[in-house]
Amino acid sequence: MFTAAFYWIAWWLFQPLNRLIGYRTTPSELAAKLALDPTKPVVYVLAARSWGDLFLLDRICRDHGLPRPGRTGTNLPSTSQAGALYLPALLETRIRDTALTAVVTRAAADPAFDCQVVPVSVFWGRDPGQETSLWKLIFADSVQAGMIRKLIIMLVNGRNVYANFGLPMSFRDFVANQKAPDFAVRKLGRLLHIYFLHARTAALGPTLQNRDVVIQQLLNTTRVKEEIAAETRRGKLNAEQTAAKARRYAEEIAANYSATSVRFLEIVLEFVWNRIFRGVEVFGMERLRVEAAQGHEIIYLPSHRSHADYLLLSYVLYRSGLVVPHIAAGVNLNFWPAGPILRRGGAFYMRRSFGSDRLYAAVFRAYVDSLIGRGYSISFYPEGGRSRTGRLLAPKAGLLGMVVESALRQSARKVSIVPVYVGYDKVWELSSYFKELRGAQKQKESASDLLKGAKLLTKSYGRVHINFGEPMQLQEYADKHLPGWRDSLRAGTETPPGWRDFVGRLALANHRRVNAAAVASPVSLAAVAMLASPQRAVSRTEFIEQLAHLVRLLEGRPYSDTLEIPVKSPAESLEWAAPIARIATVPHPWGDLLDVADRDAVLLTYARNNIQHLFAVPSLIANLFRTRAALSEEAVVTGCRALYPFLRTEFYLRWEPAEAEQVARDCIEVMLKQGLLLRNDDGRLARPGVSTPEFSTLAMLGRVMGETLERYCMTTLLLADERRTQQSVARDKFEEDCRRLAERMGVLTGRDSPEFFDKALFKGYLDTLIDLGLVTEGEDRKLLVDARIERIAERSLELLSDETRQTLLQLLSRRPQAATVALETPSL
């Protein structure tokens, strides 16, 4: 009786404070995500004995329309009264009988009783505590906190509370799967204990170490000590000077993570994002939570399109109740005041190239080992730099190899690699990107850029889309693709045979999962359709029809399970995209027209390139009908199968080459259902009549990959030309010739698209030809061309329009300083 009275007194006294508490929940839409069954009682399980946690839980349930927890005493919870249970009380029943023992045992033994068990973690503040800081140990939340310390923690952190609700579990289903009721109760306690430990680590991360301690530990590692000794023997510095040099490297690299700084950055960034963006949409968070809930250490590998990526990823994770990762940032960002701020937000710095500085490499590798060993989540960009075109850059395997090796050498926990797609309606660096693609020098980041950045607050850049893709469990991936890794890496020996290929394969797998998690936003869909329209102008009615077809293509044959289409209404997509993409409306008596200026069209290519890969196969199929009214299905499938390896290399498509035939057939079926293709009486596939809306969409769809196919054609024609003249050609010169040909072609055809002559794209296509055995690269980097390339060059011309084909052949015939042989246009 006394305890009950004291409880209610405490409840009333707590209410003024309860109303002032600022909390966030995960998931944010509790009622919808938990989907509690109203016919079954609910039991909330809290991680610690705390009336403060219970009183806050009551308020959260009231705010979200959930059953409110109450004191049930020795009675079982009912549909009219939810129960609340502290994990320590449940664990105590494993040691001795308590008042709770009889209640739980009776519930387990009664086959007619069932309830929904919902674990709830309440975190007052987001500070994991620091091992050597008494101040932080006092004010950081702790499950061991006593009454007085808990009250202090609540007062200090009351505006930054996070409550994580686990998905409900059926008590009866769990008991039914165990051999005895008492055993079930004990096992339930163990499982919940593990769940709460994982939830705490996912939200707060491991306890922090003082930065000076971290640096000293790095210098004391065997790897660094050995390299200091070797450097001393090699160089002009003595041992003390070399050790001081290693310390400078460590201080340059190491993060100085501060929960207080992260909280401050969240407040500042919320203001900034609200000014320059019209929303930050997050997808795939539940996939990520599954990995975090299982206690996996997370390595985030996002796409890299803007300097905002660093801050956005941390912001989104923190707002979603997950610990902010340590992020590898280029040392170019380590300038005052941005460098120290980012460092306190979890950034650690690395040089673009280690060169021959073995001491720096040893210190950096030791730091990566320390992060992995202590269980910190890590994020870095496998592309190495920001994409200037909107497409994924070829992955760089250096840092990935270090992180993966460190992760596989430790056996304490499982590691998951999480691909992250980051897309923008509009990237604020676009103008500088296109200048760099045209040859301008990249400007070095500096403090003055921050002052210029204030202008961003006066502009709107639309919406940001972040999608966490399908994770890869690293150890399982290694078991499949690197046999014997456990024996070699765990034994501390050198990396196993095939390590370089394994890391390269892993990097490509992540890229494909990033693209699989693409977000087909209204702006990117509008960019796809507008840039594929002749002269970048189209009637409003036709444009809306084309947007509808693009969405139905993605829905009819989804690119992946992780693909997201946030807006499916074509009219709503146009309404959103028009002001951001600067699509102008031109009134006309026969119906409004849509138009985009030349400069804005160039900027739109970035948004198109974010999702162009989603339409690679449908566009290829449409291209095959550019000069043919009808084709057999087998001819279409054969064409797709032949070109798919090149598309896969350039766009990091998710399907294996062996799957290309089935993917092509699936796309054909979807296009038939939409009327974009017809099937004749003789069974052949045919394009629709030229006066139909479907023909217009098919033509637009074919132009989506038009520039890509033109580049393929240029490369094969140049290779065939080199073979006919029997001239040996250096690879570097050939790639430069391809770029110059594309550059000239772009000028003559009025194409203002800098990525059209991006040298990296020709390099990737040449790599695929080498993989297929059509080109051989010698040790001197000279190219030997197979005779089959001439037939491929002739067939590739069929994918071009008459005007483009004529222009390209004229350019080749007039190529300077080359004895060219005229190519006849094949009969079509």
PDB file of C-alpha atoms in Angstrom, residues 267-495:
ATOM      1  CA  ILE A 267      20.320  21.959 -34.078  1.00  0.00           C
ATOM      2  CA  VAL A 268      22.332  24.063 -36.537  1.00  0.00           C
ATOM      3  CA  LEU A 269      21.835  21.643 -39.438  1.00  0.00           C
ATOM      4  CA  GLU A 270      18.108  21.409 -38.832  1.00  0.00           C
ATOM      5  CA  PHE A 271      17.952  25.168 -39.360  1.00  0.00           C
ATOM      6  CA  VAL A 272      20.168  24.991 -42.473  1.00  0.00           C
ATOM      7  CA  TRP A 273      18.352  22.073 -44.098  1.00  0.00           C
ATOM      8  CA  ASN A 274      14.986  23.707 -43.500  1.00  0.00           C
ATOM      9  CA  ARG A 275      16.230  26.829 -45.271  1.00  0.00           C
ATOM     10  CA  ILE A 276      17.801  25.266 -48.356  1.00  0.00           C
ATOM     11  CA  PHE A 277      15.851  22.013 -48.739  1.00  0.00           C
ATOM     12  CA  ARG A 278      12.138  21.376 -48.878  1.00  0.00           C
ATOM     13  CA  GLY A 279      12.472  18.129 -46.983  1.00  0.00           C
ATOM     14  CA  VAL A 280      14.874  15.256 -46.342  1.00  0.00           C
ATOM     15  CA  GLU A 281      13.182  11.973 -47.251  1.00  0.00           C
ATOM     16  CA  VAL A 282      14.636   8.807 -45.747  1.00  0.00           C
ATOM     17  CA  PHE A 283      13.934   5.280 -46.978  1.00  0.00           C
ATOM     18  CA  GLY A 284      15.200   1.872 -45.896  1.00  0.00           C
ATOM     19  CA  MET A 285      15.660   2.814 -42.244  1.00  0.00           C
ATOM     20  CA  GLU A 286      13.924  -0.361 -41.088  1.00  0.00           C
ATOM     21  CA  ARG A 287      16.398  -2.480 -43.085  1.00  0.00           C
ATOM     22  CA  LEU A 288      19.185  -0.669 -41.300  1.00  0.00           C
ATOM     23  CA  ARG A 289      17.564  -1.114 -37.899  1.00  0.00           C
ATOM     24  CA  VAL A 290      17.423  -4.880 -38.403  1.00  0.00           C
ATOM     25  CA  GLU A 291      21.209  -4.945 -38.821  1.00  0.00           C
ATOM     26  CA  ALA A 292      21.767  -2.639 -35.846  1.00  0.00           C
ATOM     27  CA  ALA A 293      19.317  -4.618 -33.691  1.00  0.00           C
ATOM     28  CA  GLN A 294      21.322  -7.766 -34.367  1.00  0.00           C
ATOM     29  CA  GLY A 295      24.414  -6.156 -32.906  1.00  0.00           C
ATOM     30  CA  HIS A 296      26.262  -5.772 -36.195  1.00  0.00           C
ATOM     31  CA  GLU A 297      28.989  -3.180 -36.553  1.00  0.00           C
ATOM     32  CA  ILE A 298      27.975  -1.003 -39.502  1.00  0.00           C
ATOM     33  CA  ILE A 299      30.178   0.224 -42.336  1.00  0.00           C
ATOM     34  CA  TYR A 300      28.284   2.772 -44.439  1.00  0.00           C
ATOM     35  CA  LEU A 301      29.344   3.099 -48.086  1.00  0.00           C
ATOM     36  CA  PRO A 302      27.318   5.958 -49.597  1.00  0.00           C
ATOM     37  CA  SER A 303      27.324   7.538 -53.022  1.00  0.00           C
ATOM     38  CA  HIS A 304      29.124  10.883 -53.015  1.00  0.00           C
ATOM     39  CA  ARG A 305      27.527  13.795 -54.825  1.00  0.00           C
ATOM     40  CA  SER A 306      28.009  16.822 -52.581  1.00  0.00           C
ATOM     41  CA  HIS A 307      29.906  18.119 -49.576  1.00  0.00           C
ATOM     42  CA  ALA A 308      26.517  18.021 -47.861  1.00  0.00           C
ATOM     43  CA  ASP A 309      26.686  14.202 -47.883  1.00  0.00           C
ATOM     44  CA  TYR A 310      28.971  14.144 -44.830  1.00  0.00           C
ATOM     45  CA  LEU A 311      26.580  16.153 -42.717  1.00  0.00           C
ATOM     46  CA  LEU A 312      23.326  14.759 -44.085  1.00  0.00           C
ATOM     47  CA  LEU A 313      24.178  11.127 -43.338  1.00  0.00           C
ATOM     48  CA  SER A 314      25.159  11.915 -39.749  1.00  0.00           C
ATOM     49  CA  TYR A 315      22.112  14.144 -39.320  1.00  0.00           C
ATOM     50  CA  VAL A 316      19.696  11.506 -40.613  1.00  0.00           C
ATOM     51  CA  LEU A 317      21.182   8.731 -38.491  1.00  0.00           C
ATOM     52  CA  TYR A 318      21.188  10.864 -35.348  1.00  0.00           C
ATOM     53  CA  ARG A 319      17.592  11.975 -35.915  1.00  0.00           C
ATOM     54  CA  SER A 320      16.634   8.342 -36.444  1.00  0.00           C
ATOM     55  CA  GLY A 321      18.120   7.272 -33.125  1.00  0.00           C
ATOM     56  CA  LEU A 322      21.307   5.629 -34.400  1.00  0.00           C
ATOM     57  CA  VAL A 323      24.852   6.502 -33.437  1.00  0.00           C
ATOM     58  CA  VAL A 324      26.709   8.911 -35.703  1.00  0.00           C
ATOM     59  CA  PRO A 325      29.499   7.070 -37.552  1.00  0.00           C
ATOM     60  CA  HIS A 326      33.142   8.065 -37.754  1.00  0.00           C
ATOM     61  CA  ILE A 327      33.435   9.450 -41.286  1.00  0.00           C
ATOM     62  CA  ALA A 328      36.571   9.386 -43.431  1.00  0.00           C
ATOM     63  CA  ALA A 329      36.971  12.865 -44.900  1.00  0.00           C
ATOM     64  CA  GLY A 330      39.542  14.214 -47.320  1.00  0.00           C
ATOM     65  CA  VAL A 331      42.283  16.201 -45.654  1.00  0.00           C
ATOM     66  CA  ASN A 332      41.297  19.085 -47.956  1.00  0.00           C
ATOM     67  CA  LEU A 333      38.376  19.686 -45.580  1.00  0.00           C
ATOM     68  CA  ASN A 334      40.675  20.041 -42.583  1.00  0.00           C
ATOM     69  CA  PHE A 335      40.764  23.841 -42.631  1.00  0.00           C
ATOM     70  CA  TRP A 336      39.674  26.244 -39.928  1.00  0.00           C
ATOM     71  CA  PRO A 337      36.934  26.406 -38.750  1.00  0.00           C
ATOM     72  CA  ALA A 338      35.314  23.526 -40.634  1.00  0.00           C
ATOM     73  CA  GLY A 339      38.053  20.997 -39.829  1.00  0.00           C
ATOM     74  CA  PRO A 340      37.784  21.082 -36.010  1.00  0.00           C
ATOM     75  CA  ILE A 341      33.977  21.166 -36.171  1.00  0.00           C
ATOM     76  CA  LEU A 342      33.768  18.141 -38.441  1.00  0.00           C
ATOM     77  CA  ARG A 343      36.399  16.362 -36.339  1.00  0.00           C
ATOM     78  CA  ARG A 344      34.229  16.763 -33.232  1.00  0.00           C
ATOM     79  CA  GLY A 345      31.329  15.455 -35.265  1.00  0.00           C
ATOM     80  CA  GLY A 346      33.189  12.201 -35.926  1.00  0.00           C
ATOM     81  CA  ALA A 347      35.283  13.011 -39.006  1.00  0.00           C
ATOM     82  CA  PHE A 348      38.766  11.572 -39.310  1.00  0.00           C
ATOM     83  CA  TYR A 349      41.009  12.838 -42.068  1.00  0.00           C
ATOM     84  CA  MET A 350      42.963  11.040 -44.743  1.00  0.00           C
ATOM     85  CA  ARG A 351      45.213  12.154 -47.538  1.00  0.00           C
ATOM     86  CA  ARG A 352      44.163  11.539 -51.112  1.00  0.00           C
ATOM     87  CA  SER A 353      47.283   9.483 -51.680  1.00  0.00           C
ATOM     88  CA  PHE A 354      49.715   7.937 -49.239  1.00  0.00           C
ATOM     89  CA  GLY A 355      52.368   7.763 -51.924  1.00  0.00           C
ATOM     90  CA  SER A 356      55.547   6.220 -50.586  1.00  0.00           C
ATOM     91  CA  ASP A 357      55.003   7.517 -47.047  1.00  0.00           C
ATOM     92  CA  ARG A 358      54.947   4.166 -45.279  1.00  0.00           C
ATOM     93  CA  LEU A 359      54.911   5.764 -41.843  1.00  0.00           C
ATOM     94  CA  TYR A 360      51.714   7.666 -42.617  1.00  0.00           C
ATOM     95  CA  ALA A 361      50.158   4.490 -44.025  1.00  0.00           C
ATOM     96  CA  ALA A 362      51.063   2.569 -40.857  1.00  0.00           C
ATOM     97  CA  VAL A 363      49.554   5.212 -38.560  1.00  0.00           C
ATOM     98  CA  PHE A 364      46.394   5.475 -40.642  1.00  0.00           C
ATOM     99  CA  ARG A 365      45.946   1.708 -40.789  1.00  0.00           C
ATOM    100  CA  ALA A 366      46.449   1.465 -37.023  1.00  0.00           C
ATOM    101  CA  TYR A 367      43.739   4.086 -36.539  1.00  0.00           C
ATOM    102  CA  VAL A 368      41.305   2.163 -38.743  1.00  0.00           C
ATOM    103  CA  ASP A 369      42.121  -0.977 -36.747  1.00  0.00           C
ATOM    104  CA  SER A 370      41.343   0.853 -33.503  1.00  0.00           C
ATOM    105  CA  LEU A 371      37.947   2.064 -34.767  1.00  0.00           C
ATOM    106  CA  ILE A 372      36.950  -1.392 -35.936  1.00  0.00           C
ATOM    107  CA  GLY A 373      38.323  -3.066 -32.829  1.00  0.00           C
ATOM    108  CA  ARG A 374      36.318  -0.853 -30.475  1.00  0.00           C
ATOM    109  CA  GLY A 375      33.098  -1.334 -32.429  1.00  0.00           C
ATOM    110  CA  TYR A 376      32.585   2.143 -33.895  1.00  0.00           C
ATOM    111  CA  SER A 377      30.493   2.429 -37.024  1.00  0.00           C
ATOM    112  CA  ILE A 378      32.400   3.892 -39.965  1.00  0.00           C
ATOM    113  CA  SER A 379      31.382   5.726 -43.115  1.00  0.00           C
ATOM    114  CA  PHE A 380      33.451   6.546 -46.184  1.00  0.00           C
ATOM    115  CA  TYR A 381      32.966   7.107 -49.884  1.00  0.00           C
ATOM    116  CA  PRO A 382      34.315   4.280 -52.060  1.00  0.00           C
ATOM    117  CA  GLU A 383      34.232   6.582 -55.103  1.00  0.00           C
ATOM    118  CA  GLY A 384      37.020   8.610 -53.518  1.00  0.00           C
ATOM    119  CA  GLY A 385      35.550  11.952 -54.583  1.00  0.00           C
ATOM    120  CA  ARG A 386      32.323  13.654 -55.504  1.00  0.00           C
ATOM    121  CA  SER A 387      30.681  12.653 -58.778  1.00  0.00           C
ATOM    122  CA  ARG A 388      30.748  15.514 -61.282  1.00  0.00           C
ATOM    123  CA  THR A 389      28.216  13.844 -63.586  1.00  0.00           C
ATOM    124  CA  GLY A 390      25.632  12.353 -61.223  1.00  0.00           C
ATOM    125  CA  ARG A 391      26.728   8.807 -62.005  1.00  0.00           C
ATOM    126  CA  LEU A 392      28.692   6.610 -59.663  1.00  0.00           C
ATOM    127  CA  LEU A 393      32.425   6.932 -60.168  1.00  0.00           C
ATOM    128  CA  ALA A 394      34.585   3.842 -60.435  1.00  0.00           C
ATOM    129  CA  PRO A 395      35.245   2.592 -56.884  1.00  0.00           C
ATOM    130  CA  LYS A 396      38.664   2.940 -55.316  1.00  0.00           C
ATOM    131  CA  ALA A 397      39.652  -0.070 -53.269  1.00  0.00           C
ATOM    132  CA  GLY A 398      42.404   1.389 -51.040  1.00  0.00           C
ATOM    133  CA  LEU A 399      40.495   2.418 -47.922  1.00  0.00           C
ATOM    134  CA  LEU A 400      37.884  -0.278 -48.476  1.00  0.00           C
ATOM    135  CA  GLY A 401      40.629  -2.896 -48.429  1.00  0.00           C
ATOM    136  CA  MET A 402      42.000  -1.536 -45.132  1.00  0.00           C
ATOM    137  CA  VAL A 403      38.612  -1.452 -43.441  1.00  0.00           C
ATOM    138  CA  VAL A 404      37.560  -4.886 -44.696  1.00  0.00           C
ATOM    139  CA  GLU A 405      40.853  -6.454 -43.636  1.00  0.00           C
ATOM    140  CA  SER A 406      40.553  -4.949 -40.138  1.00  0.00           C
ATOM    141  CA  ALA A 407      36.938  -6.083 -39.870  1.00  0.00           C
ATOM    142  CA  LEU A 408      37.698  -9.653 -40.925  1.00  0.00           C
ATOM    143  CA  ARG A 409      40.688  -9.954 -38.607  1.00  0.00           C
ATOM    144  CA  GLN A 410      38.574  -9.197 -35.527  1.00  0.00           C
ATOM    145  CA  SER A 411      36.178 -11.922 -34.400  1.00  0.00           C
ATOM    146  CA  ALA A 412      34.283 -10.111 -31.645  1.00  0.00           C
ATOM    147  CA  ARG A 413      31.293  -9.053 -33.716  1.00  0.00           C
ATOM    148  CA  LYS A 414      29.706  -9.367 -37.125  1.00  0.00           C
ATOM    149  CA  VAL A 415      30.112  -6.512 -39.598  1.00  0.00           C
ATOM    150  CA  SER A 416      27.508  -5.350 -42.110  1.00  0.00           C
ATOM    151  CA  ILE A 417      28.246  -3.173 -45.123  1.00  0.00           C
ATOM    152  CA  VAL A 418      25.324  -0.844 -45.803  1.00  0.00           C
ATOM    153  CA  PRO A 419      25.105   0.830 -49.236  1.00  0.00           C
ATOM    154  CA  VAL A 420      23.514   4.275 -49.136  1.00  0.00           C
ATOM    155  CA  TYR A 421      21.975   6.129 -52.063  1.00  0.00           C
ATOM    156  CA  VAL A 422      22.094   9.920 -51.676  1.00  0.00           C
ATOM    157  CA  GLY A 423      20.204  11.953 -54.257  1.00  0.00           C
ATOM    158  CA  TYR A 424      19.343  15.620 -54.564  1.00  0.00           C
ATOM    159  CA  ASP A 425      16.754  17.447 -56.592  1.00  0.00           C
ATOM    160  CA  LYS A 426      19.531  19.939 -57.205  1.00  0.00           C
ATOM    161  CA  VAL A 427      23.162  19.920 -56.076  1.00  0.00           C
ATOM    162  CA  TRP A 428      24.555  23.327 -55.161  1.00  0.00           C
ATOM    163  CA  GLU A 429      28.002  22.519 -56.630  1.00  0.00           C
ATOM    164  CA  LEU A 430      26.619  21.884 -60.142  1.00  0.00           C
ATOM    165  CA  SER A 431      28.081  24.972 -61.798  1.00  0.00           C
ATOM    166  CA  SER A 432      31.590  24.212 -60.543  1.00  0.00           C
ATOM    167  CA  TYR A 433      31.199  20.544 -61.508  1.00  0.00           C
ATOM    168  CA  PHE A 434      30.498  21.356 -65.138  1.00  0.00           C
ATOM    169  CA  LYS A 435      33.342  23.865 -65.267  1.00  0.00           C
ATOM    170  CA  GLU A 436      35.685  21.130 -64.049  1.00  0.00           C
ATOM    171  CA  LEU A 437      34.351  18.704 -66.666  1.00  0.00           C
ATOM    172  CA  ARG A 438      35.221  21.297 -69.298  1.00  0.00           C
ATOM    173  CA  GLY A 439      38.788  21.478 -68.017  1.00  0.00           C
ATOM    174  CA  ALA A 440      38.721  24.067 -65.237  1.00  0.00           C
ATOM    175  CA  GLN A 441      40.878  23.417 -62.185  1.00  0.00           C
ATOM    176  CA  LYS A 442      39.155  22.226 -59.028  1.00  0.00           C
ATOM    177  CA  GLN A 443      39.130  25.026 -56.481  1.00  0.00           C
ATOM    178  CA  LYS A 444      40.693  24.247 -53.116  1.00  0.00           C
ATOM    179  CA  GLU A 445      38.298  24.363 -50.182  1.00  0.00           C
ATOM    180  CA  SER A 446      38.875  27.223 -47.750  1.00  0.00           C
ATOM    181  CA  ALA A 447      37.272  29.289 -45.002  1.00  0.00           C
ATOM    182  CA  SER A 448      36.114  31.812 -47.600  1.00  0.00           C
ATOM    183  CA  ASP A 449      33.881  29.105 -49.070  1.00  0.00           C
ATOM    184  CA  LEU A 450      31.949  29.071 -45.798  1.00  0.00           C
ATOM    185  CA  LEU A 451      31.291  32.793 -46.139  1.00  0.00           C
ATOM    186  CA  LYS A 452      30.175  32.327 -49.735  1.00  0.00           C
ATOM    187  CA  GLY A 453      28.054  29.411 -48.579  1.00  0.00           C
ATOM    188  CA  ALA A 454      25.847  31.838 -46.662  1.00  0.00           C
ATOM    189  CA  LYS A 455      24.270  32.653 -50.029  1.00  0.00           C
ATOM    190  CA  LEU A 456      22.895  29.113 -50.115  1.00  0.00           C
ATOM    191  CA  LEU A 457      20.478  30.038 -47.340  1.00  0.00           C
ATOM    192  CA  THR A 458      18.697  32.361 -49.763  1.00  0.00           C
ATOM    193  CA  LYS A 459      18.062  29.600 -52.331  1.00  0.00           C
ATOM    194  CA  SER A 460      16.007  26.424 -52.476  1.00  0.00           C
ATOM    195  CA  TYR A 461      17.432  23.149 -53.743  1.00  0.00           C
ATOM    196  CA  GLY A 462      14.333  21.005 -53.577  1.00  0.00           C
ATOM    197  CA  ARG A 463      14.349  17.748 -51.680  1.00  0.00           C
ATOM    198  CA  VAL A 464      17.039  15.308 -50.572  1.00  0.00           C
ATOM    199  CA  HIS A 465      16.467  11.558 -50.839  1.00  0.00           C
ATOM    200  CA  ILE A 466      18.466   9.074 -48.766  1.00  0.00           C
ATOM    201  CA  ASN A 467      17.858   5.352 -49.145  1.00  0.00           C
ATOM    202  CA  PHE A 468      19.660   2.697 -47.111  1.00  0.00           C
ATOM    203  CA  GLY A 469      20.065  -0.261 -49.441  1.00  0.00           C
ATOM    204  CA  GLU A 470      20.283  -3.983 -48.864  1.00  0.00           C
ATOM    205  CA  PRO A 471      23.109  -4.704 -46.386  1.00  0.00           C
ATOM    206  CA  MET A 472      25.865  -7.213 -47.006  1.00  0.00           C
ATOM    207  CA  GLN A 473      27.011  -9.298 -44.059  1.00  0.00           C
ATOM    208  CA  LEU A 474      30.773  -9.106 -44.551  1.00  0.00           C
ATOM    209  CA  GLN A 475      31.813 -12.423 -43.043  1.00  0.00           C
ATOM    210  CA  GLU A 476      29.185 -14.287 -45.070  1.00  0.00           C
ATOM    211  CA  TYR A 477      30.281 -12.500 -48.250  1.00  0.00           C
ATOM    212  CA  ALA A 478      33.897 -13.447 -47.551  1.00  0.00           C
ATOM    213  CA  ASP A 479      32.920 -17.089 -46.951  1.00  0.00           C
ATOM    214  CA  LYS A 480      31.398 -17.144 -50.430  1.00  0.00           C
ATOM    215  CA  HIS A 481      34.002 -15.192 -52.384  1.00  0.00           C
ATOM    216  CA  LEU A 482      37.273 -15.641 -50.450  1.00  0.00           C
ATOM    217  CA  PRO A 483      37.720 -19.272 -49.357  1.00  0.00           C
ATOM    218  CA  GLY A 484      40.184 -19.811 -46.551  1.00  0.00           C
ATOM    219  CA  TRP A 485      40.143 -16.226 -45.303  1.00  0.00           C
ATOM    220  CA  ARG A 486      39.530 -17.256 -41.697  1.00  0.00           C
ATOM    221  CA  ASP A 487      42.697 -19.334 -41.478  1.00  0.00           C
ATOM    222  CA  SER A 488      44.954 -16.651 -42.938  1.00  0.00           C
ATOM    223  CA  LEU A 489      43.493 -13.395 -41.583  1.00  0.00           C
ATOM    224  CA  ARG A 490      42.587 -14.655 -38.127  1.00  0.00           C
ATOM    225  CA  ALA A 491      46.047 -16.183 -37.797  1.00  0.00           C
ATOM    226  CA  GLY A 492      47.569 -12.751 -38.362  1.00  0.00           C
ATOM    227  CA  THR A 493      49.367 -13.735 -41.570  1.00  0.00           C
ATOM    228  CA  GLU A 494      49.380 -11.871 -44.864  1.00  0.00           C
ATOM    229  CA  THR A 495      46.191 -11.422 -46.849  1.00  0.00           C
TER     230      THR A 495
END
